[in-house]
XYZ file of C-alpha atoms in Angstrom:
436
model
C -6.665 12.779 23.006
C -8.590 15.659 22.574
C -10.443 15.822 19.243
C -10.338 18.906 16.973
C -14.484 19.276 16.205
C -13.988 22.438 13.638
C -14.670 21.390 10.118
C -12.655 19.286 8.237
C -11.145 22.306 6.050
C -10.483 24.527 9.090
C -8.113 21.841 9.941
C -5.472 23.240 7.210
C -5.680 26.857 8.702
C -4.225 25.587 12.085
C -1.109 26.946 13.644
C 2.302 24.868 13.356
C 2.662 23.230 16.579
C 6.524 22.114 18.059
C 7.061 18.456 17.182
C 8.806 16.699 19.479
C 12.023 14.140 18.855
C 11.214 11.670 16.446
C 10.549 8.206 18.104
C 12.986 5.290 17.325
C 11.495 1.894 15.849
C 12.308 0.795 19.394
C 10.154 3.434 21.187
C 7.465 2.662 19.012
C 7.420 -1.467 19.175
C 7.434 -0.738 22.901
C 3.771 0.141 22.992
C 1.530 -2.997 23.204
C -0.931 -2.382 20.550
C 1.775 -1.198 18.195
C 3.366 -4.459 18.682
C 1.005 -6.751 18.261
C 0.012 -4.719 14.903
C 3.271 -5.412 13.709
C 3.537 -8.723 14.774
C 0.386 -9.674 13.108
C 1.507 -7.788 9.611
C 4.668 -10.185 9.563
C 2.562 -13.502 10.102
C -0.648 -12.485 8.111
C 1.244 -10.813 4.827
C 3.970 -14.090 4.998
C 0.653 -16.292 4.789
C -0.806 -13.931 1.883
C 2.747 -14.810 -0.256
C 2.240 -18.335 0.630
C -1.371 -18.323 -0.659
C -0.498 -16.404 -3.592
C 2.398 -18.289 -5.185
C 0.458 -21.349 -4.639
C -2.312 -19.748 -6.252
C -0.375 -18.557 -9.154
C 1.690 -22.306 -9.448
C -1.534 -23.968 -9.693
C -2.458 -21.962 -12.488
C 0.545 -21.778 -14.228
C 1.047 -25.503 -14.322
C -1.636 -27.535 -13.149
C -4.449 -25.485 -14.803
C -2.142 -24.150 -18.057
C -3.643 -20.996 -18.066
C -2.239 -17.816 -20.407
C -0.644 -15.109 -19.289
C -3.714 -12.704 -19.123
C -5.499 -15.313 -16.537
C -2.158 -15.270 -14.355
C -2.580 -11.746 -14.851
C -6.244 -11.759 -13.461
C -5.361 -13.232 -10.291
C -3.452 -10.123 -9.433
C -6.406 -7.772 -10.793
C -9.386 -10.305 -9.137
C -7.546 -9.770 -5.805
C -6.823 -5.607 -6.325
C -10.153 -4.806 -8.149
C -12.311 -5.174 -5.367
C -10.296 -2.834 -3.059
C -10.049 -0.301 -5.622
C -13.737 0.173 -6.107
C -14.281 -0.404 -2.730
C -11.921 1.539 -0.492
C -13.692 5.063 -0.529
C -17.372 3.412 0.728
C -15.207 0.865 3.251
C -13.674 4.234 4.902
C -17.595 5.382 5.725
C -17.950 2.476 7.892
C -14.622 1.975 9.258
C -15.216 5.826 10.200
C -18.410 4.402 12.341
C -17.996 0.522 13.654
C -15.925 0.194 16.494
C -12.103 -1.035 16.114
C -11.362 -3.754 17.746
C -14.124 -5.756 16.408
C -13.600 -4.467 12.592
C -10.127 -5.876 12.716
C -10.543 -9.240 14.168
C -13.782 -9.775 12.128
C -12.100 -8.652 8.906
C -9.426 -11.419 10.155
C -11.596 -14.364 11.032
C -13.753 -14.328 7.723
C -10.624 -14.392 5.729
C -9.618 -16.881 7.825
C -12.482 -18.815 6.189
C -12.645 -17.602 2.809
C -8.754 -18.797 2.463
C -9.915 -22.290 3.275
C -12.116 -22.306 -0.153
C -8.980 -22.692 -1.665
C -8.792 -26.240 -0.694
C -11.709 -27.047 -3.037
C -11.077 -24.336 -5.749
C -10.324 -27.010 -9.175
C -11.164 -23.721 -11.999
C -9.454 -20.572 -13.029
C -12.932 -18.715 -11.887
C -13.052 -20.319 -8.484
C -9.747 -18.831 -7.294
C -10.408 -15.425 -9.133
C -13.900 -15.925 -7.420
C -12.157 -16.424 -3.480
C -9.426 -14.094 -4.186
C -11.734 -11.247 -4.765
C -14.026 -12.093 -1.813
C -11.169 -12.240 0.666
C -10.334 -8.667 -1.168
C -13.739 -7.237 -0.169
C -12.589 -7.999 3.429
C -9.543 -6.855 3.345
C -10.670 -3.179 1.984
C -12.280 -3.078 5.158
C -9.173 -4.078 7.335
C -6.405 -1.672 5.827
C -7.586 1.129 7.121
C -9.352 -0.506 9.651
C -5.229 -1.147 10.983
C -4.365 2.508 9.751
C -6.599 3.973 12.096
C -5.724 1.422 14.649
C -1.964 2.987 14.403
C -2.891 6.750 14.556
C -4.688 5.818 18.052
C -1.628 4.055 19.090
C 0.903 6.325 18.549
C 2.169 9.427 19.155
C 2.234 11.821 16.025
C 6.127 12.160 16.255
C 6.232 8.351 16.432
C 4.252 7.968 13.043
C 7.219 7.864 10.742
C 8.814 5.168 12.402
C 5.610 2.946 12.757
C 4.954 3.092 8.978
C 8.722 2.025 8.677
C 7.757 -0.766 10.682
C 4.535 -2.284 9.073
C 6.600 -1.427 5.256
C 9.627 -3.109 6.423
C 7.597 -6.049 6.501
C 6.092 -6.042 3.359
C 9.635 -5.497 2.023
C 11.264 -8.232 3.929
C 8.688 -10.786 2.813
C 9.173 -10.010 -1.130
C 12.741 -10.814 -0.492
C 12.264 -14.080 1.540
C 9.147 -14.828 0.154
C 9.793 -16.116 -3.456
C 12.620 -18.889 -1.491
C 9.740 -20.339 1.658
C 6.610 -20.225 -0.810
C 8.633 -21.881 -3.573
C 10.376 -24.534 -0.962
C 6.985 -25.252 0.645
C 4.684 -25.957 -2.668
C 7.652 -28.217 -3.654
C 7.642 -29.720 -0.501
C 4.288 -30.050 0.632
C 1.868 -29.146 -2.291
C -0.143 -26.043 -2.119
C -2.134 -26.742 0.501
C 0.219 -26.637 2.934
C 0.420 -22.805 2.000
C -3.494 -22.414 1.863
C -3.787 -24.167 5.522
C -0.911 -21.973 6.541
C -2.228 -18.346 5.274
C -5.843 -19.661 7.058
C -3.732 -20.231 10.372
C -1.675 -17.136 10.028
C -5.026 -15.025 9.728
C -6.215 -16.711 12.999
C -3.167 -15.900 14.895
C -3.268 -12.140 13.837
C -6.902 -12.200 15.116
C -5.867 -13.445 18.116
C -3.020 -11.129 18.218
C -5.472 -8.090 18.039
C -8.215 -9.425 19.995
C -5.802 -9.870 23.391
C -4.870 -6.181 23.487
C -6.967 -3.480 24.741
C -7.735 -0.382 22.241
C -8.375 3.439 23.128
C -11.625 5.364 22.802
C -12.385 6.266 19.048
C -12.696 9.613 18.466
C -15.456 11.511 18.344
C -17.458 11.829 14.482
C -16.874 14.559 12.640
C -19.802 17.506 12.639
C -21.964 16.377 9.490
C -23.517 19.669 7.336
C -27.050 20.485 8.214
C -30.152 18.133 7.139
C -27.350 15.320 6.804
C -29.441 13.551 9.875
C -32.610 13.395 8.680
C -31.537 11.377 5.300
C -31.201 8.238 4.122
C -29.034 5.704 5.148
C -27.655 5.756 1.334
C -27.875 9.305 1.586
C -25.277 9.564 5.215
C -23.218 7.358 3.244
C -22.617 10.079 0.593
C -22.412 12.635 2.852
C -19.699 10.662 4.718
C -17.953 9.907 1.733
C -18.135 13.633 0.859
C -16.990 14.769 3.926
C -13.684 13.048 3.501
C -13.314 13.670 -0.161
C -13.739 17.584 0.370
C -11.025 17.595 3.514
C -8.779 15.654 0.546
C -9.332 18.166 -2.192
C -9.334 20.741 0.446
C -5.723 20.620 1.620
C -3.537 20.991 -1.492
C -0.413 18.663 0.724
C -2.459 15.366 1.486
C -3.944 16.113 -2.165
C -0.193 16.081 -3.947
C 0.349 13.201 -1.890
C -2.122 10.721 -2.386
C -1.509 12.083 -6.180
C 2.102 11.276 -5.770
C 1.941 7.692 -4.087
C -1.095 6.434 -6.703
C 1.314 7.807 -9.631
C 4.343 5.737 -8.047
C 1.957 2.770 -7.761
C 1.326 3.370 -11.437
C 4.827 3.171 -12.804
C 5.613 0.112 -10.449
C 2.192 -1.647 -11.927
C 3.495 -0.835 -15.617
C 7.728 -2.081 -14.465
C 6.267 -5.300 -12.999
C 4.903 -6.895 -15.748
C 7.537 -5.714 -18.113
C 10.693 -5.896 -16.468
C 11.006 -9.900 -17.794
C 10.517 -8.637 -20.945
C 13.095 -6.247 -20.612
C 15.334 -8.873 -19.602
C 14.319 -11.412 -22.178
C 14.186 -9.170 -25.282
C 16.516 -6.069 -24.530
C 19.301 -7.393 -22.183
C 19.017 -10.854 -23.841
C 19.677 -12.327 -20.491
C 18.425 -15.562 -18.302
C 15.994 -16.655 -15.850
C 18.707 -15.954 -13.199
C 19.360 -12.255 -14.167
C 15.393 -11.542 -13.799
C 15.262 -12.841 -10.874
C 18.480 -10.635 -9.441
C 17.105 -8.116 -10.839
C 13.695 -8.617 -9.684
C 15.023 -9.437 -5.903
C 16.979 -6.071 -5.893
C 13.765 -4.070 -6.013
C 12.802 -5.249 -2.700
C 16.637 -5.544 -1.223
C 16.132 -1.456 -2.563
C 13.097 -0.876 -0.960
C 14.236 -2.374 2.374
C 17.185 -0.342 2.546
C 15.566 2.631 2.080
C 12.865 2.382 4.955
C 15.919 1.861 7.174
C 18.080 4.575 5.856
C 15.350 6.783 5.746
C 14.183 6.134 9.233
C 17.844 6.723 10.814
C 19.147 9.633 8.647
C 15.593 11.318 7.085
C 14.091 12.053 10.775
C 13.950 15.908 10.297
C 13.468 15.751 6.930
C 9.899 17.142 5.222
C 7.476 14.634 4.236
C 6.967 16.290 1.561
C 10.471 16.856 1.004
C 10.965 13.027 0.998
C 7.940 12.774 -1.368
C 9.106 15.048 -4.194
C 12.734 12.867 -3.490
C 11.220 9.564 -3.309
C 9.243 10.450 -7.277
C 12.611 12.040 -8.584
C 14.418 8.692 -7.472
C 12.104 6.468 -9.610
C 12.631 8.653 -12.209
C 16.451 8.873 -12.220
C 15.737 4.522 -12.003
C 13.822 4.314 -15.359
C 15.949 6.686 -17.383
C 18.810 4.337 -16.272
C 16.745 1.419 -17.961
C 15.795 3.534 -21.068
C 19.067 4.511 -21.890
C 21.413 1.795 -20.927
C 19.989 -1.672 -21.662
C 22.883 -3.367 -19.647
C 22.705 -5.871 -16.819
C 25.081 -3.867 -14.712
C 22.738 -0.778 -15.312
C 19.545 -3.034 -14.744
C 20.866 -3.870 -11.526
C 21.624 -0.051 -10.368
C 18.228 1.074 -12.012
C 15.866 -1.630 -10.123
C 17.565 -1.081 -6.843
C 17.278 2.655 -7.680
C 13.904 2.243 -8.264
C 13.197 0.021 -5.156
C 14.841 2.787 -2.703
C 13.428 5.644 -4.320
C 9.698 3.916 -3.196
C 10.377 4.080 0.222
C 10.772 7.585 -0.074
C 7.392 7.787 -1.400
C 5.230 5.426 0.720
C 6.997 6.039 4.520
C 6.454 9.757 4.273
C 3.216 9.944 2.118
C 1.348 7.994 5.089
C 2.834 9.751 7.882
C 1.412 12.992 6.455
C -1.996 12.207 6.283
C -1.791 10.215 9.191
C -0.869 13.849 10.878
C -2.536 16.246 8.920
C -6.111 14.239 9.033
C -8.376 14.504 11.748
C -8.441 11.130 13.711
C -12.525 11.151 12.322
C -12.410 11.493 9.113
C -8.591 9.073 9.171
C -10.759 5.883 7.673
C -12.158 7.515 5.047
C -9.006 9.607 4.319
C -6.877 6.145 4.516
C -9.463 4.384 2.245
C -8.966 6.816 -0.355
C -5.757 6.651 -0.223
C -5.873 2.691 -0.360
C -8.360 2.928 -3.421
C -5.855 5.545 -5.689
C -2.902 3.357 -5.026
C -4.816 -0.157 -6.211
C -6.501 1.784 -9.100
C -3.330 2.917 -10.313
C -2.071 -0.458 -9.580
C -4.274 -1.904 -11.776
C -3.786 0.615 -14.473
C -0.298 -0.267 -14.634
C -0.724 -3.854 -15.014
C -3.425 -3.492 -17.746
C -1.643 -0.556 -19.773
C 1.840 -1.778 -19.207
C 1.158 -4.471 -22.239
C -0.799 -2.307 -24.508
C 1.931 0.636 -24.497
C 5.078 -1.642 -24.718
C 3.452 -3.345 -27.732
C 2.954 -0.065 -28.580
C 6.240 1.692 -28.733
C 8.453 -1.077 -26.743
C 9.370 -1.587 -23.369
C 12.454 0.812 -23.102
C 10.434 4.082 -24.587
C 7.403 2.799 -21.775
C 10.086 3.214 -19.188
C 11.480 6.507 -20.248
C 7.878 7.739 -21.048
C 7.032 6.834 -16.788
C 10.341 9.151 -16.147
C 8.737 11.755 -17.874
C 5.444 11.204 -16.574
C 6.862 11.699 -13.075
C 8.927 14.671 -14.016
C 5.607 16.397 -14.891
C 4.080 15.571 -11.854
C 7.267 16.626 -9.234
C 6.693 20.556 -11.587
C 3.188 20.549 -11.079
C 3.378 19.322 -7.341
C 5.551 22.497 -7.084
C 3.290 24.821 -9.333
C -0.246 23.868 -7.637
C -0.072 21.778 -5.041
C 0.954 23.347 -2.418
C -0.408 26.356 -0.456
C 1.320 29.631 -1.157
C 1.549 32.499 1.440
C 0.333 29.970 4.464
C 1.823 28.261 7.199
C 1.569 24.495 6.960
C -1.251 22.457 8.425
C -0.483 21.544 11.882
C -1.371 17.575 12.987
C -4.859 17.552 14.320
C -6.032 15.515 17.011
C -3.735 16.701 19.404
C -3.821 17.422 23.136
């Protein structure tokens, strides 16, 4: 695979190239590296869900934690990635890919075992934060590996496969985790998670990786600067590429906005079911499950009927779908409409995540993939934290239904702004870079 040596900004001016027929999920899974990464994702994500469920169970029922302390579990895991994301990408673009992935899994396998000795709330916070620090390097490295392993016309199927794992675990995970905690105790979940990281590391170590792309050219004088200066130069190079690429900038903003809304929505749906629907815990369980089912259905439908629809169009459609779901919840406080709205929101999220990831992988030069991918990850996690923190404040000030309505209006404004300012005017769309 040839690597473009033009400056990052020049990549957006390349002439469009014809794209072969998109690969199916089956075709993508026949690629050995992609298949191993996918299986490793299944194993490790399931283990992560078990461990997180067990931690929340221990804090809630054994340590009698407050709601804020339980929410702190999520924040302690999200915050390091949000802070370190941009910096981590600099190192991912420089380090050898396979050792980075294997070392990340191995370190996390050891950190999870520390949960066996935790008996204070802050212990869990510290351990989850440490795991998150290591994950901030693994996630962009995994994105680089997928970009290197899969042809450009197979990236949408590759991303759909990886997201299927996340959404599928969201559906079956709660029942499996509850069974393990009830039958064998939280220790079994911690051991299972550690074993899942070991299995993931072994799967990744067992396959050959191709050569990394050449590093992006440095500005004059960059090589003579200090180590901190070189890190800042690399970070700036990735950020400049995003800022000067209108489509990517909008895509990252769209992803972050969607995750902000989900961050607000997640903690409030239980309150909505209790106070607005006056319904039971069973209704809350079904409503929450429908979000995951909607995501899973959206990923599969998108990959079958949306192959020839532009990524940008799918992102707009996804944002519109989330807004419609929120309007249903805000305007029709009934059980049936809650089920419909939740399913629609989950379904529409797939319309943002898969096309956005695919667009970023197609448009970003391989030498900048780590920095751009980690910037996206940092934006997403920052948005989720903001949603978690602000959801309670906003709900207390204006009520849950109005929060949903405000979020819907926010998404509509983003769509309009994207159409007016964030798309290139009168210039050909950016072609995928780094192709042969």
